[in-house]
PDB file of C-alpha atoms in Angstrom:
ATOM      1  CA  MET L  51     125.042 119.321 105.579  1.00  0.00           C
ATOM      2  CA  SER L  52     124.701 116.031 107.416  1.00  0.00           C
ATOM      3  CA  TRP L  53     126.902 114.688 110.132  1.00  0.00           C
ATOM      4  CA  THR L  54     127.656 111.275 111.518  1.00  0.00           C
ATOM      5  CA  TYR L  55     126.996 110.197 115.122  1.00  0.00           C
ATOM      6  CA  ARG L  56     126.282 107.055 117.094  1.00  0.00           C
ATOM      7  CA  LEU L  57     123.432 105.936 119.320  1.00  0.00           C
ATOM      8  CA  LYS L  58     123.381 103.021 121.746  1.00  0.00           C
ATOM      9  CA  PRO L  59     119.769 101.885 121.812  1.00  0.00           C
ATOM     10  CA  GLU L  60     118.715  99.042 124.039  1.00  0.00           C
ATOM     11  CA  LEU L  61     117.158  95.995 122.429  1.00  0.00           C
ATOM     12  CA  PHE L  62     116.955  97.242 118.876  1.00  0.00           C
ATOM     13  CA  ASP L  63     117.667  95.456 115.586  1.00  0.00           C
ATOM     14  CA  LEU L  64     117.762  97.833 112.690  1.00  0.00           C
ATOM     15  CA  ASN L  65     117.578  95.180 109.935  1.00  0.00           C
ATOM     16  CA  TYR L  66     114.514  93.426 111.305  1.00  0.00           C
ATOM     17  CA  THR L  67     112.772  96.785 111.960  1.00  0.00           C
ATOM     18  CA  LEU L  68     113.306  98.153 108.458  1.00  0.00           C
ATOM     19  CA  ASP L  69     112.883  94.854 106.571  1.00  0.00           C
ATOM     20  CA  CYS L  70     109.660  93.611 108.178  1.00  0.00           C
ATOM     21  CA  GLY L  71     107.286  95.356 105.719  1.00  0.00           C
ATOM     22  CA  GLN L  72     105.876  98.114 107.865  1.00  0.00           C
ATOM     23  CA  VAL L  73     107.540 100.993 106.041  1.00  0.00           C
ATOM     24  CA  PHE L  74     108.349 101.312 102.307  1.00  0.00           C
ATOM     25  CA  ARG L  75     110.850 104.028 101.709  1.00  0.00           C
ATOM     26  CA  TRP L  76     114.024 102.354 102.966  1.00  0.00           C
ATOM     27  CA  VAL L  77     116.569 100.672 100.686  1.00  0.00           C
ATOM     28  CA  ARG L  78     119.423  98.424 101.924  1.00  0.00           C
ATOM     29  CA  ASP L  79     122.870  98.511 100.328  1.00  0.00           C
ATOM     30  CA  GLY L  80     125.227  96.188 102.144  1.00  0.00           C
ATOM     31  CA  ASP L  81     125.405  97.198 105.811  1.00  0.00           C
ATOM     32  CA  TRP L  82     123.661 100.538 105.151  1.00  0.00           C
ATOM     33  CA  TRP L  83     120.016 101.544 104.980  1.00  0.00           C
ATOM     34  CA  THR L  84     118.978 104.827 103.185  1.00  0.00           C
ATOM     35  CA  GLY L  85     115.559 106.360 103.490  1.00  0.00           C
ATOM     36  CA  VAL L  86     113.732 109.673 103.303  1.00  0.00           C
ATOM     37  CA  VAL L  87     112.192 110.722 106.687  1.00  0.00           C
ATOM     38  CA  ARG L  88     110.874 114.101 107.599  1.00  0.00           C
ATOM     39  CA  ASP L  89     111.962 115.418 104.263  1.00  0.00           C
ATOM     40  CA  GLN L  90     115.536 114.499 105.033  1.00  0.00           C
ATOM     41  CA  VAL L  91     117.783 111.727 103.676  1.00  0.00           C
ATOM     42  CA  LEU L  92     118.765 109.410 106.478  1.00  0.00           C
ATOM     43  CA  ARG L  93     121.504 106.780 106.298  1.00  0.00           C
ATOM     44  CA  LEU L  94     121.818 104.186 109.060  1.00  0.00           C
ATOM     45  CA  SER L  95     123.951 101.147 109.891  1.00  0.00           C
ATOM     46  CA  GLN L  96     124.288  99.067 113.015  1.00  0.00           C
ATOM     47  CA  ASP L  97     127.515  97.709 114.422  1.00  0.00           C
ATOM     48  CA  GLN L  98     127.620  95.564 117.603  1.00  0.00           C
ATOM     49  CA  GLY L  99     124.390  97.118 118.781  1.00  0.00           C
ATOM     50  CA  GLN L 100     125.408 100.733 118.124  1.00  0.00           C
ATOM     51  CA  LEU L 101     123.373 102.714 115.596  1.00  0.00           C
ATOM     52  CA  ILE L 102     125.510 104.687 113.144  1.00  0.00           C
ATOM     53  CA  VAL L 103     123.674 107.696 111.825  1.00  0.00           C
ATOM     54  CA  ASP L 104     124.497 109.926 108.823  1.00  0.00           C
ATOM     55  CA  SER L 105     121.891 112.677 108.602  1.00  0.00           C
ATOM     56  CA  LYS L 106     120.779 116.114 109.719  1.00  0.00           C
ATOM     57  CA  ILE L 107     118.117 114.503 111.853  1.00  0.00           C
ATOM     58  CA  LEU L 108     118.663 114.811 115.574  1.00  0.00           C
ATOM     59  CA  PRO L 109     118.841 111.756 117.957  1.00  0.00           C
ATOM     60  CA  GLU L 110     115.657 112.842 119.772  1.00  0.00           C
ATOM     61  CA  PHE L 111     113.692 112.315 116.544  1.00  0.00           C
ATOM     62  CA  LEU L 112     115.107 108.819 115.953  1.00  0.00           C
ATOM     63  CA  THR L 113     114.256 107.831 119.507  1.00  0.00           C
ATOM     64  CA  ARG L 114     110.665 108.648 118.706  1.00  0.00           C
ATOM     65  CA  TYR L 115     110.702 107.330 115.118  1.00  0.00           C
ATOM     66  CA  PHE L 116     112.003 103.883 116.124  1.00  0.00           C
ATOM     67  CA  ARG L 117     109.918 103.774 119.331  1.00  0.00           C
ATOM     68  CA  LEU L 118     113.051 103.356 121.382  1.00  0.00           C
ATOM     69  CA  ASP L 119     110.971 104.568 124.271  1.00  0.00           C
ATOM     70  CA  ASP L 120     108.833 101.395 124.141  1.00  0.00           C
ATOM     71  CA  ASN L 121     109.634  98.918 126.910  1.00  0.00           C
ATOM     72  CA  LEU L 122     110.127  95.893 124.744  1.00  0.00           C
ATOM     73  CA  PRO L 123     110.789  93.356 127.551  1.00  0.00           C
ATOM     74  CA  SER L 124     107.465  94.291 129.140  1.00  0.00           C
ATOM     75  CA  ILE L 125     105.722  94.153 125.771  1.00  0.00           C
ATOM     76  CA  TYR L 126     107.199  90.719 125.108  1.00  0.00           C
ATOM     77  CA  GLU L 127     106.009  89.511 128.440  1.00  0.00           C
ATOM     78  CA  SER L 128     102.431  90.772 127.691  1.00  0.00           C
ATOM     79  CA  ILE L 129     102.090  89.188 124.223  1.00  0.00           C
ATOM     80  CA  ASN L 130     103.990  86.009 124.798  1.00  0.00           C
ATOM     81  CA  ARG L 131     100.958  83.704 124.879  1.00  0.00           C
ATOM     82  CA  ASP L 132     102.060  80.541 123.041  1.00  0.00           C
ATOM     83  CA  LEU L 133     104.944  78.693 121.433  1.00  0.00           C
ATOM     84  CA  LEU L 134     104.493  80.416 118.014  1.00  0.00           C
ATOM     85  CA  ILE L 135     104.836  83.979 119.234  1.00  0.00           C
ATOM     86  CA  ASP L 136     107.548  82.914 121.698  1.00  0.00           C
ATOM     87  CA  ARG L 137     109.600  81.611 118.822  1.00  0.00           C
ATOM     88  CA  ALA L 138     109.036  84.798 116.804  1.00  0.00           C
ATOM     89  CA  ILE L 139     110.101  86.943 119.721  1.00  0.00           C
ATOM     90  CA  ARG L 140     113.326  84.988 120.303  1.00  0.00           C
ATOM     91  CA  LYS L 141     114.259  84.858 116.622  1.00  0.00           C
ATOM     92  CA  TYR L 142     113.419  88.487 115.747  1.00  0.00           C
ATOM     93  CA  ARG L 143     114.279  90.076 119.026  1.00  0.00           C
ATOM     94  CA  GLY L 144     114.796  93.838 118.779  1.00  0.00           C
ATOM     95  CA  LEU L 145     112.266  94.447 115.962  1.00  0.00           C
ATOM     96  CA  ARG L 146     110.379  97.607 116.845  1.00  0.00           C
ATOM     97  CA  LEU L 147     107.322  99.289 115.393  1.00  0.00           C
ATOM     98  CA  ILE L 148     107.980 102.588 113.691  1.00  0.00           C
ATOM     99  CA  ARG L 149     106.123 105.899 114.297  1.00  0.00           C
ATOM    100  CA  GLN L 150     105.521 106.956 110.751  1.00  0.00           C
ATOM    101  CA  ASP L 151     104.371 110.283 109.440  1.00  0.00           C
ATOM    102  CA  PRO L 152     100.565 110.072 109.460  1.00  0.00           C
ATOM    103  CA  TRP L 153      99.984 111.538 105.989  1.00  0.00           C
ATOM    104  CA  GLU L 154     102.673 109.498 104.279  1.00  0.00           C
ATOM    105  CA  CYS L 155     101.581 106.346 106.095  1.00  0.00           C
ATOM    106  CA  LEU L 156      97.916 106.894 105.138  1.00  0.00           C
ATOM    107  CA  ILE L 157      98.725 107.278 101.442  1.00  0.00           C
ATOM    108  CA  SER L 158     101.339 104.468 101.424  1.00  0.00           C
ATOM    109  CA  TYR L 159      98.905 101.926 102.803  1.00  0.00           C
ATOM    110  CA  MET L 160      96.161 103.089 100.445  1.00  0.00           C
ATOM    111  CA  LEU L 161      98.641 102.216  97.718  1.00  0.00           C
ATOM    112  CA  SER L 162      99.264  98.843  99.264  1.00  0.00           C
ATOM    113  CA  THR L 163      95.876  97.235  98.420  1.00  0.00           C
ATOM    114  CA  ALA L 164      96.203  94.101  96.221  1.00  0.00           C
ATOM    115  CA  SER L 165      99.921  94.693  95.952  1.00  0.00           C
ATOM    116  CA  ASN L 166     103.264  93.186  97.036  1.00  0.00           C
ATOM    117  CA  ILE L 167     105.976  95.205  98.750  1.00  0.00           C
ATOM    118  CA  PRO L 168     108.196  95.874  95.676  1.00  0.00           C
ATOM    119  CA  THR L 169     105.132  97.320  93.792  1.00  0.00           C
ATOM    120  CA  ILE L 170     104.172  99.487  96.743  1.00  0.00           C
ATOM    121  CA  GLN L 171     107.730 100.786  96.951  1.00  0.00           C
ATOM    122  CA  LYS L 172     107.822 101.584  93.163  1.00  0.00           C
ATOM    123  CA  ARG L 173     104.488 103.495  93.410  1.00  0.00           C
ATOM    124  CA  ILE L 174     105.669 105.618  96.397  1.00  0.00           C
ATOM    125  CA  CYS L 175     109.022 106.279  94.638  1.00  0.00           C
ATOM    126  CA  LEU L 176     107.262 107.464  91.434  1.00  0.00           C
ATOM    127  CA  LEU L 177     104.776 109.568  93.415  1.00  0.00           C
ATOM    128  CA  SER L 178     107.608 111.270  95.300  1.00  0.00           C
ATOM    129  CA  ARG L 179     109.730 111.752  92.189  1.00  0.00           C
ATOM    130  CA  PHE L 180     106.911 113.347  90.150  1.00  0.00           C
ATOM    131  CA  PHE L 181     105.124 115.348  92.832  1.00  0.00           C
ATOM    132  CA  GLY L 182     107.622 115.844  95.731  1.00  0.00           C
ATOM    133  CA  GLN L 183     110.569 118.124  96.054  1.00  0.00           C
ATOM    134  CA  GLU L 184     114.115 116.976  95.323  1.00  0.00           C
ATOM    135  CA  ILE L 185     116.094 116.946  98.619  1.00  0.00           C
ATOM    136  CA  GLU L 186     119.336 115.800  97.150  1.00  0.00           C
ATOM    137  CA  PRO L 187     120.175 114.095  93.799  1.00  0.00           C
ATOM    138  CA  GLY L 188     117.846 111.093  93.454  1.00  0.00           C
ATOM    139  CA  TYR L 189     115.967 111.600  96.737  1.00  0.00           C
ATOM    140  CA  PHE L 190     112.530 113.334  96.963  1.00  0.00           C
ATOM    141  CA  SER L 191     110.156 114.411  99.637  1.00  0.00           C
ATOM    142  CA  PHE L 192     106.748 112.910  99.876  1.00  0.00           C
ATOM    143  CA  PRO L 193     104.093 115.105  98.167  1.00  0.00           C
ATOM    144  CA  ASP L 194     101.860 117.059 100.573  1.00  0.00           C
ATOM    145  CA  PRO L 195      98.047 116.832 100.631  1.00  0.00           C
ATOM    146  CA  GLU L 196      97.579 120.090  98.744  1.00  0.00           C
ATOM    147  CA  THR L 197      99.741 118.927  95.850  1.00  0.00           C
ATOM    148  CA  LEU L 198      97.810 115.649  95.439  1.00  0.00           C
ATOM    149  CA  ALA L 199      94.429 117.253  95.899  1.00  0.00           C
ATOM    150  CA  ASN L 200      95.029 119.502  92.948  1.00  0.00           C
ATOM    151  CA  VAL L 201      96.830 117.116  90.678  1.00  0.00           C
ATOM    152  CA  ASP L 202      95.422 116.193  87.234  1.00  0.00           C
ATOM    153  CA  PRO L 203      94.408 112.518  87.505  1.00  0.00           C
ATOM    154  CA  ALA L 204      96.015 111.886  84.073  1.00  0.00           C
ATOM    155  CA  GLU L 205      99.333 113.018  85.622  1.00  0.00           C
ATOM    156  CA  LEU L 206      98.988 110.481  88.373  1.00  0.00           C
ATOM    157  CA  ASP L 207      98.890 107.777  85.728  1.00  0.00           C
ATOM    158  CA  LYS L 208     102.658 108.138  85.497  1.00  0.00           C
ATOM    159  CA  CYS L 209     102.791 106.586  88.941  1.00  0.00           C
ATOM    160  CA  LYS L 210     100.912 103.435  87.864  1.00  0.00           C
ATOM    161  CA  LEU L 211      98.384 103.723  90.672  1.00  0.00           C
ATOM    162  CA  GLY L 212      95.552 102.042  88.727  1.00  0.00           C
ATOM    163  CA  PHE L 213      92.162 102.047  90.430  1.00  0.00           C
ATOM    164  CA  ARG L 214      93.793 103.685  93.453  1.00  0.00           C
ATOM    165  CA  THR L 215      94.180 107.067  91.671  1.00  0.00           C
ATOM    166  CA  GLN L 216      90.773 108.506  92.464  1.00  0.00           C
ATOM    167  CA  ASN L 217      90.987 107.207  96.062  1.00  0.00           C
ATOM    168  CA  ILE L 218      94.294 108.997  96.664  1.00  0.00           C
ATOM    169  CA  ILE L 219      92.948 112.297  95.277  1.00  0.00           C
ATOM    170  CA  ALA L 220      89.841 112.027  97.341  1.00  0.00           C
ATOM    171  CA  ALA L 221      91.838 111.448 100.550  1.00  0.00           C
ATOM    172  CA  ALA L 222      94.120 114.328  99.689  1.00  0.00           C
ATOM    173  CA  GLU L 223      91.172 116.610  99.164  1.00  0.00           C
ATOM    174  CA  GLU L 224      89.726 115.700 102.651  1.00  0.00           C
ATOM    175  CA  VAL L 225      93.047 116.306 104.410  1.00  0.00           C
ATOM    176  CA  ALA L 226      93.841 119.474 102.481  1.00  0.00           C
ATOM    177  CA  SER L 227      90.442 120.959 103.159  1.00  0.00           C
ATOM    178  CA  GLY L 228      90.503 120.091 106.822  1.00  0.00           C
ATOM    179  CA  GLU L 229      87.513 117.815 106.565  1.00  0.00           C
ATOM    180  CA  LEU L 230      89.835 115.105 107.860  1.00  0.00           C
ATOM    181  CA  ASP L 231      92.113 116.403 110.570  1.00  0.00           C
ATOM    182  CA  LEU L 232      94.749 113.712 111.051  1.00  0.00           C
ATOM    183  CA  ASP L 233      95.737 115.162 114.419  1.00  0.00           C
ATOM    184  CA  VAL L 234      92.252 114.380 115.755  1.00  0.00           C
ATOM    185  CA  LEU L 235      92.787 110.702 115.151  1.00  0.00           C
ATOM    186  CA  PHE L 236      95.514 110.604 117.816  1.00  0.00           C
ATOM    187  CA  ARG L 237      92.889 111.672 120.407  1.00  0.00           C
ATOM    188  CA  LEU L 238      90.136 109.388 119.359  1.00  0.00           C
ATOM    189  CA  GLU L 239      89.709 105.920 120.865  1.00  0.00           C
ATOM    190  CA  TYR L 240      90.905 103.143 118.581  1.00  0.00           C
ATOM    191  CA  ARG L 241      87.460 102.090 117.288  1.00  0.00           C
ATOM    192  CA  TYR L 242      86.302 105.595 116.536  1.00  0.00           C
ATOM    193  CA  ALA L 243      89.570 106.436 114.799  1.00  0.00           C
ATOM    194  CA  ARG L 244      89.174 103.309 112.634  1.00  0.00           C
ATOM    195  CA  GLU L 245      85.588 104.222 111.802  1.00  0.00           C
ATOM    196  CA  ARG L 246      86.755 107.655 110.653  1.00  0.00           C
ATOM    197  CA  LEU L 247      89.395 106.321 108.463  1.00  0.00           C
ATOM    198  CA  MET L 248      87.097 103.732 106.891  1.00  0.00           C
ATOM    199  CA  ARG L 249      84.871 106.596 105.732  1.00  0.00           C
ATOM    200  CA  LEU L 250      87.631 107.340 103.173  1.00  0.00           C
ATOM    201  CA  ARG L 251      87.073 105.711  99.829  1.00  0.00           C
ATOM    202  CA  GLY L 252      89.161 102.663  99.331  1.00  0.00           C
ATOM    203  CA  ILE L 253      90.040 102.042 103.034  1.00  0.00           C
ATOM    204  CA  GLY L 254      88.833  98.837 104.652  1.00  0.00           C
ATOM    205  CA  GLU L 255      89.632  97.364 108.156  1.00  0.00           C
ATOM    206  CA  LYS L 256      93.079  96.060 107.237  1.00  0.00           C
ATOM    207  CA  VAL L 257      94.382  99.295 105.748  1.00  0.00           C
ATOM    208  CA  ALA L 258      92.857 101.354 108.627  1.00  0.00           C
ATOM    209  CA  ASP L 259      94.452  99.139 111.204  1.00  0.00           C
ATOM    210  CA  CYS L 260      97.890  99.436 109.521  1.00  0.00           C
ATOM    211  CA  VAL L 261      97.653 103.195 109.443  1.00  0.00           C
ATOM    212  CA  LEU L 262      96.478 103.397 113.067  1.00  0.00           C
ATOM    213  CA  LEU L 263      99.134 101.025 114.195  1.00  0.00           C
ATOM    214  CA  PHE L 264     102.109 102.492 112.368  1.00  0.00           C
ATOM    215  CA  ALA L 265     101.247 106.194 112.509  1.00  0.00           C
ATOM    216  CA  PHE L 266      98.800 106.887 115.329  1.00  0.00           C
ATOM    217  CA  ASP L 267     100.047 104.869 118.346  1.00  0.00           C
ATOM    218  CA  LYS L 268      97.012 102.559 118.327  1.00  0.00           C
ATOM    219  CA  MET L 269      98.781  99.497 119.723  1.00  0.00           C
ATOM    220  CA  GLU L 270      95.454  97.672 119.829  1.00  0.00           C
ATOM    221  CA  ALA L 271      95.186  97.610 116.087  1.00  0.00           C
ATOM    222  CA  PHE L 272      95.608  94.089 114.728  1.00  0.00           C
ATOM    223  CA  PRO L 273      95.774  94.213 110.885  1.00  0.00           C
ATOM    224  CA  VAL L 274      94.629  90.963 109.296  1.00  0.00           C
ATOM    225  CA  ASP L 275      96.065  90.264 105.826  1.00  0.00           C
ATOM    226  CA  THR L 276      96.497  86.989 104.026  1.00  0.00           C
ATOM    227  CA  HIS L 277      99.635  86.059 106.126  1.00  0.00           C
ATOM    228  CA  ILE L 278      97.860  86.642 109.427  1.00  0.00           C
ATOM    229  CA  LYS L 279      94.728  84.862 108.238  1.00  0.00           C
ATOM    230  CA  GLN L 280      96.778  81.829 107.301  1.00  0.00           C
ATOM    231  CA  ILE L 281      98.600  81.844 110.626  1.00  0.00           C
ATOM    232  CA  ILE L 282      95.352  81.887 112.572  1.00  0.00           C
ATOM    233  CA  GLN L 283      93.869  79.207 110.409  1.00  0.00           C
ATOM    234  CA  HIS L 284      96.898  77.006 110.695  1.00  0.00           C
ATOM    235  CA  TYR L 285      97.737  77.400 114.378  1.00  0.00           C
ATOM    236  CA  HIS L 286      94.583  78.654 116.144  1.00  0.00           C
ATOM    237  CA  ILE L 287      91.526  77.682 114.201  1.00  0.00           C
ATOM    238  CA  ASP L 288      90.676  74.998 116.804  1.00  0.00           C
ATOM    239  CA  ASP L 289      90.140  77.897 119.331  1.00  0.00           C
ATOM    240  CA  SER L 290      86.434  77.769 120.298  1.00  0.00           C
ATOM    241  CA  TYR L 291      86.262  81.409 119.281  1.00  0.00           C
ATOM    242  CA  PHE L 292      86.298  80.453 115.574  1.00  0.00           C
ATOM    243  CA  GLU L 293      83.404  77.962 115.782  1.00  0.00           C
ATOM    244  CA  THR L 294      81.063  80.819 114.829  1.00  0.00           C
ATOM    245  CA  CYS L 295      83.486  83.441 113.666  1.00  0.00           C
ATOM    246  CA  THR L 296      85.884  82.950 110.716  1.00  0.00           C
ATOM    247  CA  ASN L 297      86.045  86.214 108.741  1.00  0.00           C
ATOM    248  CA  MET L 298      88.907  88.678 108.897  1.00  0.00           C
ATOM    249  CA  SER L 299      87.023  91.167 111.047  1.00  0.00           C
ATOM    250  CA  CYS L 300      86.508  88.520 113.709  1.00  0.00           C
ATOM    251  CA  MET L 301      90.175  87.526 113.420  1.00  0.00           C
ATOM    252  CA  GLY L 302      91.103  91.071 114.292  1.00  0.00           C
ATOM    253  CA  ASP L 303      88.834  91.028 117.290  1.00  0.00           C
ATOM    254  CA  TRP L 304      90.383  87.651 118.305  1.00  0.00           C
ATOM    255  CA  GLY L 305      93.887  89.150 118.061  1.00  0.00           C
ATOM    256  CA  ARG L 306      92.990  91.984 120.356  1.00  0.00           C
ATOM    257  CA  ASP L 307      91.411  89.680 122.837  1.00  0.00           C
ATOM    258  CA  TYR L 308      94.151  87.081 122.771  1.00  0.00           C
ATOM    259  CA  PHE L 309      97.294  89.264 122.799  1.00  0.00           C
ATOM    260  CA  GLY L 310      95.914  92.208 124.718  1.00  0.00           C
ATOM    261  CA  HIS L 311      96.765  95.892 124.338  1.00  0.00           C
ATOM    262  CA  TYR L 312     100.102  95.356 122.443  1.00  0.00           C
ATOM    263  CA  CYS L 313      98.562  92.953 119.962  1.00  0.00           C
ATOM    264  CA  GLY L 314      99.987  95.241 117.148  1.00  0.00           C
ATOM    265  CA  TYR L 315     103.451  94.173 118.137  1.00  0.00           C
ATOM    266  CA  ALA L 316     102.395  90.492 118.139  1.00  0.00           C
ATOM    267  CA  GLN L 317     100.935  90.969 114.642  1.00  0.00           C
ATOM    268  CA  GLU L 318     104.211  92.356 113.214  1.00  0.00           C
ATOM    269  CA  TYR L 319     106.377  89.618 114.749  1.00  0.00           C
ATOM    270  CA  LEU L 320     104.013  86.844 113.395  1.00  0.00           C
ATOM    271  CA  TYR L 321     103.717  88.582 109.968  1.00  0.00           C
ATOM    272  CA  TYR L 322     107.513  88.821 109.583  1.00  0.00           C
ATOM    273  CA  GLN L 323     108.112  85.306 110.741  1.00  0.00           C
ATOM    274  CA  LYS L 324     105.522  83.983 108.277  1.00  0.00           C
ATOM    275  CA  ARG L 325     106.902  86.092 105.360  1.00  0.00           C
ATOM    276  CA  MET L 326     110.495  84.994 106.091  1.00  0.00           C
ATOM    277  CA  GLU L 327     109.992  81.345 107.037  1.00  0.00           C
ATOM    278  CA  GLY L 328     106.510  80.237 106.082  1.00  0.00           C
ATOM    279  CA  PHE L 329     104.843  77.885 108.576  1.00  0.00           C
ATOM    280  CA  VAL L 330     107.322  76.878 111.262  1.00  0.00           C
ATOM    281  CA  SER L 331     107.548  73.754 113.441  1.00  0.00           C
ATOM    282  CA  LEU L 332     106.950  74.334 117.076  1.00  0.00           C
ATOM    283  CA  TYR L 333     108.165  71.002 118.429  1.00  0.00           C
TER     284      TYR L 333
END
């Protein structure tokens, strides 16, 4: 049985945080968001800064999940390098990165390749419905590695994964067998953790960076997708750095150098601003 309680987080905007595209199992209905986290159904709303929680999940978990322990003012100061990011910070103030479950995050972003957000959400919903456990009517847990490692590929066709099917099974087999120990990635330096993830079939730099940023506390990950590439080309391509370096890999290196250790936060603010507003005027 769930219960309702209130939290008073500092500098936190629930809508921006759940709507910015970093996590896929949340649905908004009016003022309330409903998601499945830690195999529990979680319902949240925000009223005058207070977070209203309807769930069995304890406050301590939400503090970690929403990174309420991050010092956002200090992070803003460190990444606020130009007019574009300054505008994004002011407009979407309170957006926080989320500490996602590593296994679910890995598979979610493997499903994200060549897809838009509604399609990713649909795939994850089908995967959970067919291979997870029902928590309460209409809500299902995310399937564990052992389940997906042993699933009949034909059964996965029900989830409309397309070419991603074999990649998902292969990743599940590595995690289930212990060949890939996800806990080890927390202890590895960013570049080594990324190299290890990219040894998985179907994972390139962008997906690896998303997983490391959103699940493994690698704040120096700077995922470069179409939106970020367009932002850099539109606002920063005259930077001398890009005279000899224009591919997405170099753009990731540029982001780390330009924004510093918390470049992952900068990336999410810029990504959300571009997705919501397109190219913005700075003057």
